[in-house]
PDB file of C-alpha atoms in Angstrom:
ATOM      1  CA  UNK A  34     -99.225 123.073 -42.661  1.00 47.00           C
ATOM      2  CA  UNK A  35     -98.535 122.385 -45.974  1.00 52.00           C
ATOM      3  CA  UNK A  36     -96.129 119.419 -44.812  1.00 54.00           C
ATOM      4  CA  UNK A  37     -96.658 116.882 -43.303  1.00 53.00           C
ATOM      5  CA  UNK A  38     -95.333 115.492 -40.114  1.00 53.00           C
ATOM      6  CA  UNK A  39     -92.324 113.382 -39.677  1.00 52.00           C
ATOM      7  CA  UNK A  40     -93.549 111.616 -37.255  1.00 54.00           C
ATOM      8  CA  UNK A  41     -95.788 108.473 -38.604  1.00 53.00           C
ATOM      9  CA  UNK A  42     -92.690 107.878 -41.347  1.00 54.00           C
ATOM     10  CA  UNK A  43     -90.549 107.491 -37.878  1.00 53.00           C
ATOM     11  CA  UNK A  44     -92.884 105.326 -36.694  1.00 55.00           C
ATOM     12  CA  UNK A  45     -93.107 103.323 -39.820  1.00 56.00           C
ATOM     13  CA  UNK A  46     -90.313 102.471 -40.563  1.00 63.00           C
ATOM     14  CA  UNK A  47     -88.959 101.520 -36.847  1.00 63.00           C
ATOM     15  CA  UNK A  48     -87.604  98.075 -36.525  1.00 69.00           C
ATOM     16  CA  UNK A  49     -89.268  95.311 -34.239  1.00 78.00           C
ATOM     17  CA  UNK A  50     -86.826  94.486 -32.541  1.00 75.00           C
ATOM     18  CA  UNK A  51     -84.115  97.196 -31.448  1.00 86.00           C
ATOM     19  CA  UNK A  52     -80.294  96.314 -31.374  1.00 87.00           C
ATOM     20  CA  UNK A  53     -80.468  95.777 -27.588  1.00 90.00           C
ATOM     21  CA  UNK A  54     -83.481  93.691 -27.765  1.00 90.00           C
ATOM     22  CA  UNK A  55     -80.811  91.697 -30.837  1.00 91.00           C
ATOM     23  CA  UNK A  56     -78.682  91.508 -28.526  1.00 94.00           C
ATOM     24  CA  UNK A  57     -79.920  89.927 -25.699  1.00 95.00           C
ATOM     25  CA  UNK A  58     -81.773  87.352 -28.145  1.00 94.00           C
ATOM     26  CA  UNK A  59     -78.240  86.723 -29.843  1.00 95.00           C
ATOM     27  CA  UNK A  60     -76.673  86.291 -26.224  1.00 97.00           C
ATOM     28  CA  UNK A  61     -79.155  84.253 -24.742  1.00 97.00           C
ATOM     29  CA  UNK A  62     -78.760  81.697 -27.668  1.00 97.00           C
ATOM     30  CA  UNK A  63     -74.861  81.043 -27.389  1.00 97.00           C
ATOM     31  CA  UNK A  64     -75.696  80.276 -23.558  1.00 97.00           C
ATOM     32  CA  UNK A  65     -78.173  78.047 -24.549  1.00 97.00           C
ATOM     33  CA  UNK A  66     -75.794  76.478 -26.578  1.00 97.00           C
ATOM     34  CA  UNK A  67     -73.618  76.572 -24.666  1.00 97.00           C
ATOM     35  CA  UNK A  68     -75.744  74.657 -21.701  1.00 97.00           C
ATOM     36  CA  UNK A  69     -77.085  72.152 -24.276  1.00 97.00           C
ATOM     37  CA  UNK A  70     -73.473  71.045 -24.950  1.00 97.00           C
ATOM     38  CA  UNK A  71     -71.849  70.908 -21.245  1.00 97.00           C
ATOM     39  CA  UNK A  72     -75.515  69.067 -21.078  1.00 97.00           C
ATOM     40  CA  UNK A  73     -74.994  66.480 -24.078  1.00 97.00           C
ATOM     41  CA  UNK A  74     -70.959  66.123 -22.664  1.00 97.00           C
ATOM     42  CA  UNK A  75     -72.662  65.539 -18.793  1.00 98.00           C
ATOM     43  CA  UNK A  76     -74.359  62.622 -20.383  1.00 97.00           C
ATOM     44  CA  UNK A  77     -72.039  61.221 -22.480  1.00 97.00           C
ATOM     45  CA  UNK A  78     -69.896  60.820 -19.201  1.00 97.00           C
ATOM     46  CA  UNK A  79     -72.971  59.282 -17.367  1.00 97.00           C
ATOM     47  CA  UNK A  80     -73.535  56.713 -19.847  1.00 97.00           C
ATOM     48  CA  UNK A  81     -69.563  55.848 -20.359  1.00 97.00           C
ATOM     49  CA  UNK A  82     -69.010  55.576 -16.189  1.00 97.00           C
ATOM     50  CA  UNK A  83     -72.258  53.771 -16.193  1.00 97.00           C
ATOM     51  CA  UNK A  84     -70.879  51.362 -18.985  1.00 97.00           C
ATOM     52  CA  UNK A  85     -67.326  51.337 -17.343  1.00 97.00           C
ATOM     53  CA  UNK A  86     -69.526  49.933 -14.074  1.00 96.00           C
ATOM     54  CA  UNK A  87     -70.995  47.492 -15.738  1.00 95.00           C
ATOM     55  CA  UNK A  88     -68.273  45.606 -17.470  1.00 96.00           C
ATOM     56  CA  UNK A  89     -66.674  45.583 -14.257  1.00 95.00           C
ATOM     57  CA  UNK A  90     -69.415  43.915 -12.562  1.00 95.00           C
ATOM     58  CA  UNK A  91     -69.955  41.598 -14.849  1.00 94.00           C
ATOM     59  CA  UNK A  92     -65.759  40.609 -14.586  1.00 94.00           C
ATOM     60  CA  UNK A  93     -66.374  40.585 -11.157  1.00 94.00           C
ATOM     61  CA  UNK A  94     -69.680  38.198 -11.587  1.00 93.00           C
ATOM     62  CA  UNK A  95     -67.565  36.012 -13.738  1.00 91.00           C
ATOM     63  CA  UNK A  96     -64.418  35.775 -11.386  1.00 91.00           C
ATOM     64  CA  UNK A  97     -67.023  34.604  -8.573  1.00 92.00           C
ATOM     65  CA  UNK A  98     -68.540  32.164 -10.693  1.00 89.00           C
ATOM     66  CA  UNK A  99     -65.833  30.765 -11.530  1.00 89.00           C
ATOM     67  CA  UNK A 100     -63.816  29.841  -9.132  1.00 91.00           C
ATOM     68  CA  UNK A 101     -66.528  28.563  -6.679  1.00 88.00           C
ATOM     69  CA  UNK A 102     -67.098  26.026 -10.221  1.00 88.00           C
ATOM     70  CA  UNK A 103     -63.427  25.501  -9.345  1.00 88.00           C
ATOM     71  CA  UNK A 104     -64.179  25.128  -5.778  1.00 88.00           C
ATOM     72  CA  UNK A 105     -66.965  22.950  -6.421  1.00 87.00           C
ATOM     73  CA  UNK A 106     -65.217  20.481  -8.846  1.00 84.00           C
ATOM     74  CA  UNK A 107     -62.452  20.253  -6.463  1.00 87.00           C
ATOM     75  CA  UNK A 108     -64.616  19.143  -3.774  1.00 86.00           C
ATOM     76  CA  UNK A 109     -66.149  16.492  -6.010  1.00 84.00           C
ATOM     77  CA  UNK A 110     -62.907  14.884  -6.696  1.00 84.00           C
ATOM     78  CA  UNK A 111     -62.142  14.614  -3.692  1.00 85.00           C
ATOM     79  CA  UNK A 112     -65.276  13.461  -2.553  1.00 81.00           C
ATOM     80  CA  UNK A 113     -65.212  10.615  -5.964  1.00 79.00           C
ATOM     81  CA  UNK A 114     -61.757   9.738  -4.044  1.00 80.00           C
ATOM     82  CA  UNK A 115     -62.099   9.587  -0.622  1.00 78.00           C
ATOM     83  CA  UNK A 116     -65.937   7.070  -1.107  1.00 72.00           C
ATOM     84  CA  UNK A 117     -63.688   4.091  -2.864  1.00 72.00           C
ATOM     85  CA  UNK A 118     -61.322   4.396   0.263  1.00 70.00           C
ATOM     86  CA  UNK A 119     -63.952   4.307   1.755  1.00 66.00           C
ATOM     87  CA  UNK A 120     -66.121   1.496   0.303  1.00 57.00           C
ATOM     88  CA  UNK A 121     -62.900  -0.402  -0.229  1.00 60.00           C
ATOM     89  CA  UNK A 122     -62.520  -0.333   3.720  1.00 59.00           C
ATOM     90  CA  UNK A 123     -65.473  -0.942   5.386  1.00 56.00           C
ATOM     91  CA  UNK A 124     -67.616  -4.259   5.186  1.00 64.00           C
ATOM     92  CA  UNK A 125     -70.999  -4.748   4.055  1.00 68.00           C
ATOM     93  CA  UNK A 126     -73.253  -3.020   6.221  1.00 70.00           C
ATOM     94  CA  UNK A 127     -70.723   0.530   6.043  1.00 70.00           C
ATOM     95  CA  UNK A 128     -70.941  -0.153   2.135  1.00 71.00           C
ATOM     96  CA  UNK A 129     -74.807   0.038   2.078  1.00 77.00           C
ATOM     97  CA  UNK A 130     -74.720   3.404   4.031  1.00 77.00           C
ATOM     98  CA  UNK A 131     -71.833   4.733   1.919  1.00 73.00           C
ATOM     99  CA  UNK A 132     -74.059   3.328  -0.993  1.00 79.00           C
ATOM    100  CA  UNK A 133     -76.724   5.352   0.070  1.00 82.00           C
ATOM    101  CA  UNK A 134     -74.529   8.452   1.149  1.00 78.00           C
ATOM    102  CA  UNK A 135     -73.215   8.728  -2.138  1.00 79.00           C
ATOM    103  CA  UNK A 136     -76.790   9.023  -3.933  1.00 82.00           C
ATOM    104  CA  UNK A 137     -77.364  11.284  -1.938  1.00 79.00           C
ATOM    105  CA  UNK A 138     -74.782  13.679  -1.971  1.00 77.00           C
ATOM    106  CA  UNK A 139     -75.237  13.288  -5.398  1.00 78.00           C
ATOM    107  CA  UNK A 140     -79.451  13.789  -5.547  1.00 77.00           C
ATOM    108  CA  UNK A 141     -79.056  17.194  -3.283  1.00 72.00           C
ATOM    109  CA  UNK A 142     -75.186  17.846  -4.585  1.00 72.00           C
ATOM    110  CA  UNK A 143     -75.753  20.851  -6.243  1.00 72.00           C
ATOM    111  CA  UNK A 144     -78.215  22.422  -3.065  1.00 66.00           C
ATOM    112  CA  UNK A 145     -75.683  21.782  -0.983  1.00 66.00           C
ATOM    113  CA  UNK A 146     -73.043  23.339  -3.508  1.00 66.00           C
ATOM    114  CA  UNK A 147     -75.290  27.109  -3.167  1.00 63.00           C
ATOM    115  CA  UNK A 148     -75.900  26.611   0.829  1.00 58.00           C
ATOM    116  CA  UNK A 149     -72.084  26.809   1.171  1.00 57.00           C
ATOM    117  CA  UNK A 150     -71.374  28.940  -1.731  1.00 58.00           C
ATOM    118  CA  UNK A 151     -73.754  31.368  -0.436  1.00 55.00           C
ATOM    119  CA  UNK A 152     -72.870  31.249   2.787  1.00 55.00           C
ATOM    120  CA  UNK A 153     -68.940  31.318   1.871  1.00 57.00           C
ATOM    121  CA  UNK A 154     -69.334  34.172  -0.292  1.00 57.00           C
ATOM    122  CA  UNK A 155     -71.222  35.996   2.536  1.00 49.00           C
TER     123      UNK A 155
END
């Protein structure tokens, strides 16, 4: 009975985590790092894909608008060429009708082109 027991010393020397738990924690940390690296890679790919699709859509819209502008200018030029030819060959009442028609067309030209282009694109 003179010797103190060795069990209290072992309990005092015992570490908070055993080697098994340290390995599990380290493995978990590695797996979490791998997961977040894949996640960041996936997010960056999605952002690049979205930006590429957005740029493609903008280019397509710009192309459609440019084509519409070219068509409108061609129609306006054709109308500008036809109106003087028609007005020079007609009498006064028809000239007044053509002037009224040309004024009406000038006032409503943007609406007419927009409706035609929307129907044409659809």
